[in-house]
Coordinates of C-alpha atoms in Angstrom, one line a residue:
M150 CA -20.1 -2.4 14.0
I151 CA -17.9 -1.7 11.0
V152 CA -14.4 0.3 10.6
M153 CA -13.5 2.9 8.7
K154 CA -10.1 4.0 7.6
F155 CA -9.4 7.5 5.9
G156 CA -6.4 8.1 4.1
G157 CA -4.2 11.5 4.1
S158 CA -6.3 12.6 0.8
S159 CA -9.3 12.2 2.0
L160 CA -8.1 14.5 5.1
A161 CA -6.5 17.0 2.9
D162 CA -7.9 20.4 4.6
A163 CA -11.2 21.3 6.1
G164 CA -13.7 20.9 3.4
R165 CA -12.0 16.9 2.9
I166 CA -12.9 16.8 7.1
V167 CA -16.4 18.1 6.5
N168 CA -16.8 15.3 3.5
M169 CA -15.5 12.4 5.5
M170 CA -17.4 13.6 8.5
E171 CA -20.6 13.5 6.1
I172 CA -19.9 9.9 5.0
V173 CA -19.6 8.8 8.6
K174 CA -22.4 10.8 9.7
G175 CA -24.5 8.2 6.9
R176 CA -23.0 5.2 8.3
I177 CA -23.5 6.0 12.6
K178 CA -26.3 3.3 12.9
R179 CA -23.3 0.8 12.3
K180 CA -21.4 1.7 14.6
P181 CA -18.4 2.9 13.0
V182 CA -14.4 3.1 14.7
L183 CA -12.3 5.4 12.3
V184 CA -8.8 5.0 11.8
L185 CA -7.2 8.0 10.2
S186 CA -3.8 8.9 8.6
A187 CA -1.9 12.4 8.7
M188 CA -3.6 14.8 7.0
G189 CA -2.5 15.5 3.9
D190 CA 1.1 15.7 3.2
T191 CA 2.0 16.4 7.0
T192 CA 4.2 12.8 6.9
D193 CA 6.3 14.7 3.8
Y194 CA 6.5 17.9 5.9
L195 CA 7.6 16.6 9.4
L196 CA 10.3 14.2 7.4
E197 CA 11.7 17.8 5.6
S198 CA 11.5 19.5 8.5
A199 CA 14.0 16.5 9.7
G200 CA 16.2 16.9 6.9
T201 CA 16.0 20.9 7.5
A202 CA 17.3 19.9 11.6
L203 CA 20.1 17.7 10.3
K204 CA 21.4 19.5 7.4
K205 CA 20.9 23.3 8.4
G206 CA 20.8 23.2 11.7
F207 CA 17.5 25.3 12.7
V208 CA 13.8 24.2 13.3
S209 CA 11.2 25.3 10.8
I210 CA 7.6 23.5 10.9
E211 CA 5.8 26.4 9.3
K212 CA 4.1 24.0 6.6
I213 CA 2.9 21.9 9.8
E214 CA 1.4 24.6 11.7
E215 CA -0.1 26.6 8.7
L216 CA -2.1 23.6 7.5
H217 CA -3.3 22.6 10.7
L218 CA -4.1 25.7 12.4
K219 CA -5.8 26.9 9.3
T220 CA -7.9 23.9 9.3
I221 CA -9.0 24.3 13.1
E222 CA -10.1 28.0 12.2
D223 CA -11.8 26.6 8.8
L224 CA -13.9 24.5 10.7
S225 CA -14.9 27.1 13.4
L226 CA -12.7 24.9 16.3
G227 CA -12.5 26.5 19.9
V228 CA -9.6 27.9 21.4
S229 CA -9.1 24.6 23.9
L230 CA -8.1 22.6 20.8
Q231 CA -5.7 25.0 19.6
K232 CA -4.2 25.1 22.7
E233 CA -4.1 21.2 22.5
I234 CA -2.5 21.7 18.9
K235 CA 0.4 24.3 20.2
N236 CA 1.3 21.7 22.6
L237 CA 1.8 19.1 20.1
F238 CA 3.7 21.5 18.2
W239 CA 5.5 22.2 21.4
E240 CA 6.8 18.8 21.5
L241 CA 7.2 18.6 17.8
G242 CA 9.8 21.3 18.6
S243 CA 11.7 20.1 21.0
L244 CA 12.3 17.2 19.1
L245 CA 13.7 19.0 16.2
T246 CA 16.1 21.1 18.3
G247 CA 17.5 17.6 19.8
I248 CA 17.9 16.1 16.0
S249 CA 19.7 19.4 15.2
L250 CA 21.8 19.5 18.1
T251 CA 22.7 15.9 18.0
K252 CA 23.1 15.6 13.9
E253 CA 21.0 12.5 14.2
L254 CA 17.9 10.8 12.9
T255 CA 17.4 7.0 14.8
G256 CA 15.1 4.8 13.8
R257 CA 13.5 5.6 17.3
T258 CA 13.3 9.2 16.8
R259 CA 12.1 8.9 13.0
D260 CA 9.2 6.8 14.4
Y261 CA 8.4 9.3 17.0
L262 CA 8.7 12.1 14.9
V263 CA 6.6 10.4 12.1
S264 CA 3.7 10.3 14.7
F265 CA 2.9 13.6 15.1
G266 CA 0.8 13.7 12.0
E267 CA -1.5 11.1 12.9
R268 CA -2.1 12.5 16.3
L269 CA -2.8 15.8 14.7
S270 CA -5.5 14.9 12.5
V271 CA -7.5 12.7 15.3
R272 CA -7.8 15.5 17.5
I273 CA -8.8 17.7 14.6
A274 CA -11.2 15.3 13.2
A275 CA -12.4 14.3 16.6
A276 CA -13.3 17.8 17.9
Y277 CA -14.9 18.6 14.8
F278 CA -17.5 15.5 15.2
R279 CA -18.3 17.1 18.5
S280 CA -18.9 20.5 17.8
K281 CA -21.7 18.6 15.5
K282 CA -23.3 16.6 18.1
I283 CA -21.1 13.5 17.6
N284 CA -19.5 11.9 20.7
A285 CA -16.6 11.5 19.3
R286 CA -13.0 10.9 21.1
A287 CA -9.7 11.0 19.8
L288 CA -7.3 8.0 20.4
D289 CA -3.3 7.7 20.3
A290 CA -3.5 3.9 19.4
W291 CA -1.5 2.7 22.4
D292 CA -4.2 3.9 24.4
A293 CA -6.7 1.7 22.3
G294 CA -4.3 -1.1 22.8
F295 CA -1.9 -1.1 20.1
I296 CA 1.8 -2.8 21.7
S297 CA 4.5 -3.7 19.3
D298 CA 7.9 -5.2 19.5
S299 CA 10.7 -2.3 19.0
A300 CA 11.4 -3.0 15.1
F301 CA 11.3 1.4 14.4
G302 CA 9.9 1.8 11.0
Q303 CA 8.5 -1.9 10.4
A304 CA 7.5 -2.6 13.9
E305 CA 5.1 -5.5 14.6
L306 CA 1.9 -6.0 16.6
R307 CA 2.0 -8.4 20.4
S308 CA -0.2 -10.4 20.3
E309 CA -1.8 -9.5 23.3
S310 CA -2.7 -6.0 21.2
Y311 CA -6.2 -7.8 20.2
I312 CA -7.3 -8.6 23.5
R313 CA -6.4 -4.9 24.7
I314 CA -8.3 -3.5 21.6
A315 CA -11.2 -5.6 22.0
S316 CA -11.3 -5.1 25.4
Y317 CA -10.9 -1.3 24.9
L318 CA -13.0 -0.4 22.1
R319 CA -15.9 -2.2 23.3
A320 CA -16.5 -0.8 26.0
L321 CA -16.0 3.1 24.8
T322 CA -18.6 1.8 21.9
A323 CA -21.0 0.4 24.4
E324 CA -20.6 4.2 26.0
G325 CA -21.9 5.1 22.2
V326 CA -18.6 7.3 21.9
L327 CA -17.1 7.3 18.1
P328 CA -13.5 6.3 18.9
V329 CA -11.4 8.2 16.0
I330 CA -8.0 6.6 16.9
T331 CA -4.4 7.3 14.9
G332 CA -3.6 5.1 12.5
F333 CA 0.2 3.6 11.6
I334 CA 1.9 4.0 15.1
A335 CA 2.1 1.8 17.9
K336 CA 4.2 1.8 21.4
D337 CA 6.5 -0.8 22.3
E338 CA 7.1 -2.3 26.0
N339 CA 9.3 0.4 26.8
G340 CA 7.0 3.1 25.8
N341 CA 8.8 4.2 22.4
I342 CA 6.5 5.1 19.7
T343 CA 7.0 2.7 16.8
T344 CA 5.5 3.1 13.2
L345 CA 3.9 -0.4 11.5
G346 CA 5.6 0.5 8.3
R347 CA 4.2 0.1 4.7
G348 CA 0.3 0.2 4.4
G349 CA 0.3 0.7 8.1
S350 CA -2.4 2.9 8.7
D351 CA -4.4 0.3 6.8
L352 CA -3.1 -2.9 9.1
S353 CA -4.4 -0.8 11.9
A354 CA -8.0 -0.9 10.5
T355 CA -8.1 -4.8 10.0
V356 CA -6.0 -5.3 12.9
I357 CA -9.1 -3.1 15.1
A358 CA -11.7 -5.3 13.1
A359 CA -10.2 -8.6 13.4
A360 CA -10.4 -7.8 17.5
L361 CA -13.5 -6.4 17.4
K362 CA -14.9 -8.8 15.0
A363 CA -16.6 -6.3 12.7
E364 CA -18.9 -6.9 9.8
E365 CA -16.8 -5.1 7.6
V366 CA -13.8 -2.5 6.9
Q367 CA -14.2 0.5 5.0
V368 CA -10.7 1.7 3.1
W369 CA -11.5 5.1 1.8
K370 CA -9.3 6.7 -0.8
D371 CA -9.3 8.9 -4.0
V372 CA -9.9 6.4 -6.5
D373 CA -13.2 4.3 -7.3
G374 CA -11.5 1.0 -5.5
I375 CA -8.9 -1.4 -7.4
L376 CA -9.0 -0.3 -10.6
S377 CA -8.2 -2.5 -13.7
A378 CA -4.8 -1.1 -14.4
D379 CA -3.0 2.2 -13.2
P380 CA -5.6 5.2 -14.4
R381 CA -2.0 7.7 -14.7
L382 CA -1.0 4.7 -17.5
V383 CA -4.5 3.8 -18.6
E384 CA -7.1 6.3 -19.1
N385 CA -9.7 4.1 -19.5
A386 CA -9.3 2.0 -16.4
R387 CA -11.8 0.5 -15.0
P388 CA -12.8 -0.3 -10.9
V389 CA -12.8 -3.9 -10.4
E390 CA -16.5 -4.9 -8.2
L391 CA -15.2 -8.0 -6.6
V392 CA -11.9 -9.6 -5.8
S393 CA -10.5 -12.3 -3.3
Y394 CA -8.2 -11.6 -0.7
D395 CA -5.6 -13.5 -3.0
E396 CA -6.3 -11.7 -6.1
A397 CA -6.0 -8.2 -3.9
A398 CA -2.8 -9.4 -2.2
E399 CA -1.2 -9.8 -5.8
L400 CA -2.1 -6.5 -6.8
A401 CA -1.1 -4.5 -3.9
Y402 CA 2.8 -6.7 -3.7
F403 CA 2.9 -6.1 -7.5
G404 CA 2.2 -2.4 -7.8
A405 CA -0.9 -1.6 -7.5
Q406 CA -2.3 1.0 -4.7
V407 CA -4.3 -0.9 -3.1
L408 CA -4.1 -2.8 0.8
H409 CA -0.7 -3.9 1.6
P410 CA -0.7 -7.3 1.7
Q411 CA 0.4 -7.6 5.5
A412 CA -2.7 -5.4 6.1
M413 CA -4.9 -8.0 4.5
Q414 CA -3.7 -11.2 6.6
P415 CA -5.8 -9.9 9.7
C416 CA -8.8 -9.9 7.7
I417 CA -7.8 -13.4 5.9
K418 CA -7.4 -15.1 9.4
T419 CA -11.1 -13.9 10.4
G420 CA -12.8 -13.7 6.9
I421 CA -13.7 -10.3 7.0
P422 CA -14.5 -8.6 4.1
V423 CA -12.5 -5.1 2.8
L424 CA -14.8 -2.2 1.2
V425 CA -12.3 0.0 -0.8
K426 CA -14.1 3.1 -1.3
N427 CA -13.4 6.6 -2.9
S428 CA -14.3 9.5 -0.6
F429 CA -14.3 11.7 -3.9
N430 CA -17.2 10.1 -5.0
P431 CA -19.1 8.4 -2.6
A432 CA -21.8 7.0 -4.5
A433 CA -19.7 4.7 -6.5
S434 CA -19.6 1.0 -5.5
G435 CA -15.9 0.5 -5.0
T436 CA -14.3 -2.8 -4.8
R437 CA -15.6 -5.7 -2.2
I438 CA -12.7 -8.0 -1.1
E439 CA -13.7 -11.2 0.0
P440 CA -12.4 -14.8 1.0
G441 CA -11.8 -16.7 -2.2
P442 CA -12.2 -17.5 -4.7
V443 CA -14.3 -15.6 -6.4
K444 CA -17.3 -17.2 -9.0
D445 CA -17.1 -16.5 -12.4
T446 CA -13.4 -15.3 -13.0
P447 CA -13.0 -13.5 -16.1
L448 CA -9.9 -14.2 -18.4
C449 CA -8.0 -11.0 -17.0
R450 CA -9.2 -9.2 -13.9
A451 CA -6.8 -5.9 -13.7
I452 CA -2.9 -5.6 -14.7
T453 CA -0.2 -3.9 -12.9
S454 CA 3.6 -3.5 -13.1
K455 CA 6.2 -2.9 -10.8
K456 CA 9.3 -1.0 -11.7
N457 CA 12.8 -0.2 -10.8
V458 CA 13.4 -4.1 -10.1
T459 CA 16.7 -6.2 -10.1
L460 CA 16.7 -9.5 -11.7
V461 CA 19.5 -12.0 -10.8
D462 CA 20.2 -14.9 -12.1
I463 CA 22.9 -17.7 -10.4
V464 CA 24.1 -20.4 -11.8
S465 CA 26.1 -23.2 -10.9
T466 CA 27.1 -26.7 -12.4
R467 CA 29.1 -27.5 -9.8
M468 CA 25.9 -28.4 -7.4
L469 CA 24.5 -30.5 -10.4
G470 CA 23.2 -33.5 -9.0
Q471 CA 23.8 -32.3 -5.2
S472 CA 21.4 -31.4 -2.9
G473 CA 20.7 -28.3 -1.3
F474 CA 21.6 -25.7 -3.8
L475 CA 18.6 -23.3 -3.5
A476 CA 18.6 -23.8 0.2
R477 CA 21.9 -22.4 0.1
V478 CA 21.2 -19.1 -2.1
F479 CA 18.1 -18.6 -0.1
A480 CA 20.1 -19.1 3.0
E481 CA 22.7 -16.1 1.6
F482 CA 19.4 -13.5 0.7
A483 CA 17.8 -14.3 3.9
K484 CA 20.9 -13.8 6.1
N485 CA 21.2 -10.3 4.8
G486 CA 17.7 -9.3 5.1
I487 CA 16.8 -9.2 1.6
S488 CA 13.5 -9.8 0.6
I489 CA 12.9 -11.6 -3.0
D490 CA 9.9 -11.1 -5.1
M491 CA 9.7 -13.7 -8.0
I492 CA 11.6 -16.8 -8.5
A493 CA 12.1 -19.2 -11.4
T494 CA 14.4 -22.2 -10.7
S495 CA 16.0 -25.2 -12.3
E496 CA 18.6 -28.4 -11.1
V497 CA 21.6 -25.6 -11.2
S498 CA 20.2 -22.5 -11.6
V499 CA 17.8 -19.5 -10.2
S500 CA 16.5 -16.4 -11.8
L501 CA 14.7 -14.1 -9.0
T502 CA 13.9 -10.4 -8.5
L503 CA 14.2 -8.0 -5.7
D504 CA 14.0 -4.1 -5.1
A505 CA 16.4 -2.3 -6.7
D506 CA 17.7 -0.1 -3.9
R507 CA 19.1 -3.6 -2.4
D508 CA 22.9 -3.3 -1.4
L509 CA 24.1 -7.0 -3.4
S510 CA 27.8 -7.0 -2.8
T511 CA 28.3 -9.4 0.2
V512 CA 25.2 -11.7 -1.4
C513 CA 27.1 -11.8 -4.7
R514 CA 30.4 -12.3 -2.9
E515 CA 29.5 -15.1 -1.1
L516 CA 27.5 -16.9 -4.2
S517 CA 30.4 -16.5 -6.1
G518 CA 32.2 -19.2 -4.1
Y519 CA 30.3 -21.8 -6.1
A520 CA 28.1 -20.0 -8.6
A521 CA 28.1 -18.1 -11.6
V522 CA 25.8 -14.4 -10.4
E523 CA 25.0 -12.1 -13.1
V524 CA 22.8 -8.8 -11.8
K525 CA 20.5 -6.8 -14.1
T526 CA 19.1 -3.7 -13.4
G527 CA 16.5 -1.4 -15.0
K528 CA 13.5 -4.2 -14.6
A529 CA 9.9 -4.6 -14.5
I530 CA 7.6 -6.5 -13.1
V531 CA 4.4 -7.1 -15.3
T532 CA 1.3 -9.3 -13.6
I533 CA -1.9 -10.1 -15.0
I534 CA -4.6 -11.3 -12.2
G535 CA -7.2 -13.4 -13.7
D536 CA -8.4 -16.8 -14.1
V537 CA -5.0 -18.8 -14.2
C538 CA -7.3 -22.1 -15.2
R539 CA -6.8 -20.3 -18.5
S540 CA -3.4 -19.6 -17.9
S541 CA -2.2 -21.4 -21.6
E542 CA -5.1 -18.8 -23.2
I543 CA -3.1 -15.9 -21.5
L544 CA 0.7 -16.7 -22.2
H545 CA -0.8 -17.0 -25.6
E546 CA -2.0 -13.8 -25.6
T547 CA 0.1 -11.9 -23.9
F548 CA 3.2 -13.4 -25.9
G549 CA 1.3 -12.3 -28.9
I550 CA 1.4 -8.9 -27.6
C551 CA 5.0 -8.5 -26.5
R552 CA 5.8 -10.3 -30.1
K553 CA 4.1 -7.5 -31.5
L554 CA 5.8 -4.8 -29.5
K555 CA 9.2 -6.8 -29.9
V556 CA 9.6 -7.1 -26.5
Q557 CA 11.9 -10.0 -25.1
V558 CA 10.3 -11.5 -22.0
Q559 CA 13.2 -12.4 -19.2
M560 CA 11.4 -14.0 -17.1
I561 CA 8.0 -15.7 -16.3
S562 CA 6.5 -17.0 -13.1
Q563 CA 2.8 -18.5 -12.2
G564 CA 2.1 -17.4 -8.5
A565 CA 1.7 -20.1 -5.9
S566 CA -1.8 -18.4 -5.0
K567 CA -2.8 -19.4 -8.5
V568 CA -4.6 -16.2 -9.7
N569 CA -1.3 -14.1 -11.3
I570 CA 1.1 -14.4 -13.8
S571 CA 4.3 -12.6 -13.6
F572 CA 6.8 -11.6 -16.3
I573 CA 9.8 -9.5 -16.4
V574 CA 10.6 -7.1 -19.2
N575 CA 12.9 -3.8 -19.4
D576 CA 11.4 -0.9 -17.0
K577 CA 11.1 1.6 -20.2
E578 CA 8.9 -1.4 -22.3
A579 CA 6.6 -1.9 -19.1
N580 CA 4.2 1.0 -19.9
S581 CA 3.5 0.3 -23.8
I582 CA 2.8 -3.7 -22.4
V583 CA 0.3 -2.8 -19.8
K584 CA -1.7 -0.3 -22.2
E585 CA -1.4 -2.7 -25.0
L586 CA -2.7 -5.7 -22.7
H587 CA -5.1 -3.7 -20.7
R588 CA -6.7 -2.6 -24.6
F589 CA -6.3 -6.3 -25.8
F590 CA -8.2 -7.8 -22.4
F591 CA -10.6 -5.0 -21.6
S592 CA -11.7 -2.9 -24.8
G593 CA -13.0 -6.0 -26.8
E594 CA -10.4 -5.3 -29.6
K595 CA -9.2 -8.5 -29.9
K596 CA -7.1 -7.4 -33.5
P597 CA -6.2 -4.0 -34.6
P598 CA -9.3 -2.3 -37.1
A599 CA -8.3 -3.0 -40.5
K600 CA -8.2 0.1 -43.1
K601 CA -10.5 0.6 -45.6
T602 CA -10.1 1.5 -49.0
K603 CA -12.3 4.4 -51.2
A604 CA -14.6 1.8 -52.1
G605 CA -15.4 0.5 -48.2
K606 CA -13.3 -2.9 -48.5
P607 CA -10.9 -3.8 -45.9
V608 CA -7.3 -4.6 -46.6
S609 CA -4.7 -5.5 -44.8
A610 CA -3.5 -2.9 -42.1
K611 CA 0.4 -3.7 -42.7
R612 CA 3.2 -1.4 -42.5
K613 CA 3.7 0.3 -45.5
T614 CA 7.4 -0.1 -46.5

């Protein structure tokens, strides 16, 4: 048994759904369970509709209706499906009417709102499978056993979900049914719809895999697996064939578009491998994520960056020789619900990074009672994933490149997982550093090419003065 998750770009229109069906059909003997995201930009359309209801006081779901009804028409699906889909549109319209009247969008209402994307996509996909003589059944996640707490927007699944999921889906697949399940959503114990936060659909897939003890999770995206760098930034970024869970988690945490670290936890606990594939290029081998460490780790496996980061420097000479300084610092951030990315410490100082959209006024006020606090915005984290046993070599080359680009490294950290080295630079410097690091580590160009004279002899490539 395998679990196959398809993201929104893989379901963007009728043609993509046909392509998805062919991919699944080729693996039907492996007893797949499908997890689907919303089609294309549906989630954005839903939030846009909520904004219109709040600000302008009227309901508009034309973009959502047009996409889904056209897809049904293009796939030549029946009138009964159109009726079911229109019932969902009516329910959505009623919700948006309530939002327009109350002028309020709570966390609970927002989760209810965005759930319509996945609920629509699974019904259309399952109907298309049935039209091709594949016995598929659309399932809302809660019907398959997904029960969460009530932390709307970032709900966590209850432990009993695993037992319920295993019991329900094993019985269904034993009957020869192809389950097509909504990703990203669940219900709390009061029956309210919840969402699982960032990477929620991937998490849905890995939870199902862990519950069923599947042989593999396949995550289908629009790139050829995990790449050595962001392809929008580095044209010759290449697929990475094999990474460990730790490496994939670090890449995701520091900006790469792969599985979110939270989504990998169920597979890490069970040792189930994850295969990241490209639905637009199914023949590509993709990236396999396995329990580590991976043998034959290269000096550098991948490079990523995370922009719009805030750097906070905290210094307290008053705490010299006293225990509890770091505990007090971290307690202030925890009390305010602020998550920290990177840390560098000494006995009386700590530098740390966090997302720039956090309000630090309360934390800074509390810390100022015993420390000097300096907040610096407009920073970026550049992360190198590779063989940290050769960290001296990595740092030597990296600092040489930064020196050449006249970039000052403002903080450096080696992760506890021992697979990454990260450092802080200004936002505007990150792109050039990533490009140059990738050229050095992946192109084989260890030095700038030498210029030649007319006689063909190499000369120094020094800049003219």
